[in-house]
Amino acid sequence: MTALIVIVVLAILIIGWVIMTYNRLVALRTQVANGWAQIDVQLKRRYDLIPNLVESVKGYMGHEQDTLRQVIEARNKAVAANPGSAGPGTAPATGATAATIAAESALTASLGKMFALAESYPDLKANQSVQQLMEELSSTENKIGFARQYYNDTATSFNTAVQSFPGNLIANKFGFQNAELWRVSEAERAAVEVAPKVSLR
Amino acid sequence: MKGPWDQAEAPRESPPAPAAPEAPHVPVTEARVNGTDFVAAQRSNRAKTWMLILALIVIGFLLGYVLGWAVEAWGTDANRFHLFALSQAGLFGGFLLAFIGVISAGVTLTFGDKVVLSMNGAREVTAEQEPKLHNVVEEMAIAAGLPKPRVYIMESEALNAFATGLSPQKSAIAVTRGLLNTLNREQLQGVVAHEMGHVLNLDTRYMVAVGIMVGLIALVSDVVLRSFRFGSYGTGSSRRSRSDGDSKGGGGAAIIVFVIMIVFLILAPIAAQLVRFAVSRQREYLADATSVQLTRNPVGLIGALEKLGAGETKGPEIGNRATQHLFIVNPLKNFGENASALFATHPSIQERIQRLQNLGRV
C-alpha cells in the first residue's frame, strides 16, 4: 500500500516537472522569436529612413553625390539581400544570410562615411529636419544593436536550458533545437574598423 | 554593421577601462550584487509588495487600537478603567485604520503610478516634442525586451530621474529638464537604463506601494501627534491634574497609556521608514548593475552619476519625503551630512561609482 502511494506521488512529481520544463522551454523559445522579430523591425525602419535622409541632404552636399549614390546603392542591395522575417531557426550567420550581413555591413560603412562628411557642412547641421532624420537614423542603428544584444541574450539562455541536464531530455523529446547566435562576421569587423578612421577627419 | 555613432556593441569585445586607473582599488565592503537576476528580483519584489501591504495594515491596526485605547482611557472614569482589558474604542480605531489601509492599498495598486507622477509634477511628452529622449527610452526598452514606457518630463533645473508603473508592461520614466540638457547621449542612456532596470526588476510597483502606504501612516500619526500637542495645552493638562487628584491609580494608568501612545506614535513612522531605507539602497545597486547589463557600457552611467553628484544642490528641490526613494539620486537637499547612513535612501554616489568601476574590472 505504502509502495503504491510512493509510486503515485513520484509519478505526479515527474509529470509535473515535465510539464514545467516544457512550458519554460516554450516561453524561452517565444522570447527568442520575439527578439528576432525586433531586429527585423529595426532593419526595415532603417531601409525606410535612408531614402528620406538622402533626399533632404542632397541639396546641401553638392560635392558628395558619389557618397550619396553609394549609400542608396548599399541600401538597395541590403533590401534585396534581406530574406524577410525568416525566424530564429534559420541561421543568420551561415550560408544564404552571409550575403545579408555583408550587405548590411556595406550599408553601415557608407552611412558612416556620409555622417562624417555631413560634419563639414554647417548649413546641414543647422537644418532642423536633417538633424531630426540623423537622430532617427543613428537611434535606429542603436536599436538594431540592442535588439541583437537582446536576441543573443535570450538565445543564450534558451540554449543553456536546451542543453543542460536533465532539461535536455525534454528538449530532445519535443524537438527543441539550439537557436543560432547573431555573430559578428569578418566583413562586419572590417566595417567597424574602417568607420572610425573616416570620422577622424 | 556598427558605425561610429553606435555605442551598443563595441564595449562588449573590449570592456572599456574605468577612468583613473592610478586610483587605489578600494574593495567594496558591503555585499556585492551577484549578477542581475531579474526573475529572482521580480519574485522577491512581488512577495515584498504583499508583505509590505500586510505589515502596514497590521501597523495601521495597532496604531488605531492604541489611539482608541488612549481616547477611552482619557474619557473613562479612573475607577472603572482597566489597563489590560480589551478596549472597545481601541478595536474600533484599529479596524478603522486597517480598513483605511485596505482601501488605500487598493487605490495604490490601481492609480498609484499616476499619483506619483502628478505628485512630482511630471508631464507626458510626445515623440515629436522630445525625439531624443523618446529614442533613448525606446532603445533601452528594446535592450530589456519590454514594451516602451511612457515618457515624462519634470520642468526643473535639478538633475534627477525616476521610473514608476504597476507592471513592466505599463510603466513610465520621468526625467528633469536639467538632466536632459546637461547629460550627453551616452550618459542619458545610462540613466534611462538604470530606470529601465527598476521597471524590469518590478521595483517600480513596490516603490509606489511603499511611497503611498508609508506616506499614509506617517500622515496619520503626524496629524494625531500634532492635535495631541494642541490638546495638552488646553483641556488635556487640566483634566489630567484633576484625575490625578481623584484617584492615584487611575491617573497612573492614564499616564502609562499616554507614554505608550507617544512612543508608539513616534516609533511607527520611524520603523516604517527604516524598512523602506534598508531595501531601497540594495535596489539602487541592482538597478545600476542592470543598467550596465542593458547598455554594456559602464562609462555612460559613471559619467552621469558624476554630473548628478556635482549638480546635487543645483536648482530647486523636487520630490518630497514620500517620493524621494523613487529617484536615481536623492532629490532632497541637506540630507546627506546630518543623517546617518542607516537613514539614507540612496547609497552615496561615490560608492555607486566605485561599484560600477569594479564591474568594469571584472
GROMACS .gro file of C-alpha atoms in nm, chain B residues 201-361:
model
  161
  402ASN     CA    1   1.305   4.421  -1.154
  403LEU     CA    2   0.946   4.522  -1.057
  404ASP     CA    3   1.095   4.778  -0.819
  405THR     CA    4   0.857   5.038  -0.951
  406ARG     CA    5   0.537   4.877  -0.825
  407TYR     CA    6   0.692   4.803  -0.487
  408MET     CA    7   0.821   5.155  -0.456
  409VAL     CA    8   0.483   5.303  -0.546
  410ALA     CA    9   0.324   5.086  -0.280
  411VAL     CA   10   0.589   5.183  -0.025
  412GLY     CA   11   0.563   5.552  -0.105
  413ILE     CA   12   0.190   5.575  -0.070
  414MET     CA   13   0.138   5.335   0.221
  415VAL     CA   14   0.423   5.467   0.432
  416GLY     CA   15   0.322   5.821   0.347
  417LEU     CA   16  -0.029   5.747   0.470
  418ILE     CA   17   0.077   5.604   0.805
  419ALA     CA   18   0.322   5.888   0.860
  420LEU     CA   19   0.043   6.130   0.779
  421VAL     CA   20  -0.198   5.975   1.029
  422SER     CA   21   0.049   5.970   1.316
  423ASP     CA   22   0.166   6.319   1.227
  424VAL     CA   23  -0.187   6.456   1.244
  425VAL     CA   24  -0.259   6.277   1.571
  426LEU     CA   25   0.067   6.383   1.730
  427ARG     CA   26   0.003   6.742   1.637
  428SER     CA   27  -0.354   6.753   1.759
  429PHE     CA   28  -0.239   6.587   2.079
  430ARG     CA   29   0.015   6.857   2.139
  431PHE     CA   30  -0.256   7.117   2.096
  432GLY     CA   31  -0.482   6.926   2.330
  433SER     CA   32  -0.226   6.908   2.609
  434TYR     CA   33  -0.206   7.286   2.634
  435GLY     CA   34  -0.581   7.317   2.678
  436THR     CA   35  -0.823   7.071   2.832
  437GLY     CA   36  -0.583   6.780   2.837
  438SER     CA   37  -0.349   6.906   3.109
  439SER     CA   38  -0.619   7.039   3.338
  440ARG     CA   39  -0.806   6.713   3.302
  441ARG     CA   40  -0.502   6.512   3.390
  442SER     CA   41  -0.437   6.707   3.710
  443ARG     CA   42  -0.798   6.665   3.812
  444SER     CA   43  -0.800   6.291   3.760
  445ASP     CA   44  -0.468   6.270   3.942
  446GLY     CA   45  -0.631   6.427   4.239
  447ASP     CA   46  -0.934   6.200   4.227
  448SER     CA   47  -0.755   5.869   4.215
  449LYS     CA   48  -0.386   5.797   4.204
  450GLY     CA   49  -0.410   5.454   4.040
  451GLY     CA   50  -0.635   5.561   3.753
  452GLY     CA   51  -0.419   5.864   3.685
  453GLY     CA   52  -0.110   5.643   3.676
  454ALA     CA   53  -0.278   5.417   3.424
  455ALA     CA   54  -0.369   5.716   3.209
  456ILE     CA   55  -0.011   5.838   3.219
  457ILE     CA   56   0.120   5.494   3.120
  458VAL     CA   57  -0.126   5.490   2.831
  459PHE     CA   58  -0.017   5.838   2.738
  460VAL     CA   59   0.351   5.742   2.736
  461ILE     CA   60   0.292   5.421   2.539
  462MET     CA   61   0.091   5.615   2.288
  463ILE     CA   62   0.358   5.876   2.240
  464VAL     CA   63   0.625   5.609   2.200
  465PHE     CA   64   0.409   5.424   1.952
  466LEU     CA   65   0.330   5.736   1.755
  467ILE     CA   66   0.696   5.822   1.725
  468LEU     CA   67   0.818   5.467   1.661
  469ALA     CA   68   0.562   5.363   1.399
  470PRO     CA   69   0.671   5.603   1.127
  471ILE     CA   70   1.038   5.551   1.210
  472ALA     CA   71   1.003   5.175   1.184
  473ALA     CA   72   0.819   5.209   0.855
  474GLN     CA   73   1.087   5.445   0.725
  475LEU     CA   74   1.372   5.216   0.827
  476VAL     CA   75   1.218   4.924   0.637
  477ARG     CA   76   1.198   5.142   0.332
  478PHE     CA   77   1.552   5.274   0.355
  479ALA     CA   78   1.709   4.934   0.404
  480VAL     CA   79   1.551   4.795   0.091
  481SER     CA   80   1.600   5.081  -0.147
  482ARG     CA   81   1.980   5.100  -0.123
  483GLN     CA   82   2.016   4.743  -0.248
  484ARG     CA   83   1.770   4.832  -0.523
  485GLU     CA   84   1.986   5.119  -0.645
  486TYR     CA   85   2.290   4.891  -0.668
  487LEU     CA   86   2.091   4.630  -0.857
  488ALA     CA   87   1.946   4.891  -1.094
  489ASP     CA   88   2.297   5.025  -1.159
  490ALA     CA   89   2.413   4.673  -1.244
  491THR     CA   90   2.108   4.621  -1.465
  492SER     CA   91   2.185   4.948  -1.640
  493VAL     CA   92   2.528   4.818  -1.734
  494GLN     CA   93   2.380   4.487  -1.844
  495LEU     CA   94   2.147   4.676  -2.081
  496THR     CA   95   2.395   4.927  -2.222
  497ARG     CA   96   2.711   4.712  -2.190
  498ASN     CA   97   2.879   5.039  -2.112
  499PRO     CA   98   2.952   5.141  -1.751
  500VAL     CA   99   3.121   5.463  -1.865
  501GLY     CA  100   2.790   5.632  -1.951
  502LEU     CA  101   2.632   5.578  -1.610
  503ILE     CA  102   2.956   5.664  -1.427
  504GLY     CA  103   2.975   5.994  -1.616
  505ALA     CA  104   2.609   6.062  -1.546
  506LEU     CA  105   2.646   5.989  -1.172
  507GLU     CA  106   2.947   6.218  -1.154
  508LYS     CA  107   2.746   6.501  -1.309
  509LEU     CA  108   2.447   6.422  -1.087
  510GLY     CA  109   2.675   6.427  -0.782
  511ALA     CA  110   2.826   6.760  -0.881
  512GLY     CA  111   2.485   6.913  -0.950
  513GLU     CA  112   2.320   6.775  -0.639
  514THR     CA  113   2.250   7.112  -0.488
  515LYS     CA  114   2.165   7.282  -0.816
  516GLY     CA  115   1.817   7.400  -0.893
  517PRO     CA  116   1.504   7.391  -0.685
  518GLU     CA  117   1.415   7.087  -0.482
  519ILE     CA  118   1.192   6.827  -0.642
  520GLY     CA  119   1.015   6.535  -0.481
  521ASN     CA  120   0.932   6.503  -0.112
  522ARG     CA  121   0.972   6.259   0.175
  523ALA     CA  122   0.716   6.020   0.035
  524THR     CA  123   0.867   6.003  -0.313
  525GLN     CA  124   1.242   6.054  -0.254
  526HIS     CA  125   1.319   5.683  -0.276
  527LEU     CA  126   1.198   5.671  -0.637
  528PHE     CA  127   1.469   5.897  -0.775
  529ILE     CA  128   1.808   5.796  -0.916
  530VAL     CA  129   1.983   6.026  -0.667
  531ASN     CA  130   1.829   6.168  -0.353
  532PRO     CA  131   1.629   6.477  -0.454
  533LEU     CA  132   1.621   6.629  -0.105
  534LYS     CA  133   1.894   6.873  -0.014
  535ASN     CA  134   2.077   6.890   0.318
  536PHE     CA  135   2.007   6.528   0.379
  537GLY     CA  136   2.344   6.364   0.345
  538GLU     CA  137   2.562   6.518   0.616
  539ASN     CA  138   2.330   6.508   0.913
  540ALA     CA  139   2.155   6.180   0.856
  541SER     CA  140   2.333   5.862   0.946
  542ALA     CA  141   2.394   5.600   0.679
  543LEU     CA  142   2.104   5.399   0.820
  544PHE     CA  143   1.857   5.670   0.726
  545ALA     CA  144   1.981   5.725   0.372
  546THR     CA  145   1.751   5.607   0.096
  547HIS     CA  146   2.035   5.616  -0.155
  548PRO     CA  147   2.390   5.487  -0.132
  549SER     CA  148   2.649   5.760  -0.174
  550ILE     CA  149   2.733   5.842  -0.533
  551GLN     CA  150   3.099   5.768  -0.462
  552GLU     CA  151   3.012   5.417  -0.351
  553ARG     CA  152   2.798   5.360  -0.659
  554ILE     CA  153   3.067   5.481  -0.897
  555GLN     CA  154   3.318   5.257  -0.721
  556ARG     CA  155   3.095   4.956  -0.769
  557LEU     CA  156   3.044   5.037  -1.134
  558GLN     CA  157   3.419   5.060  -1.179
  559ASN     CA  158   3.455   4.725  -1.009
  560LEU     CA  159   3.200   4.592  -1.255
  561GLY     CA  160   3.415   4.719  -1.541
  562ARG     CA  161   3.725   4.550  -1.399
   0.00000   0.00000   0.00000
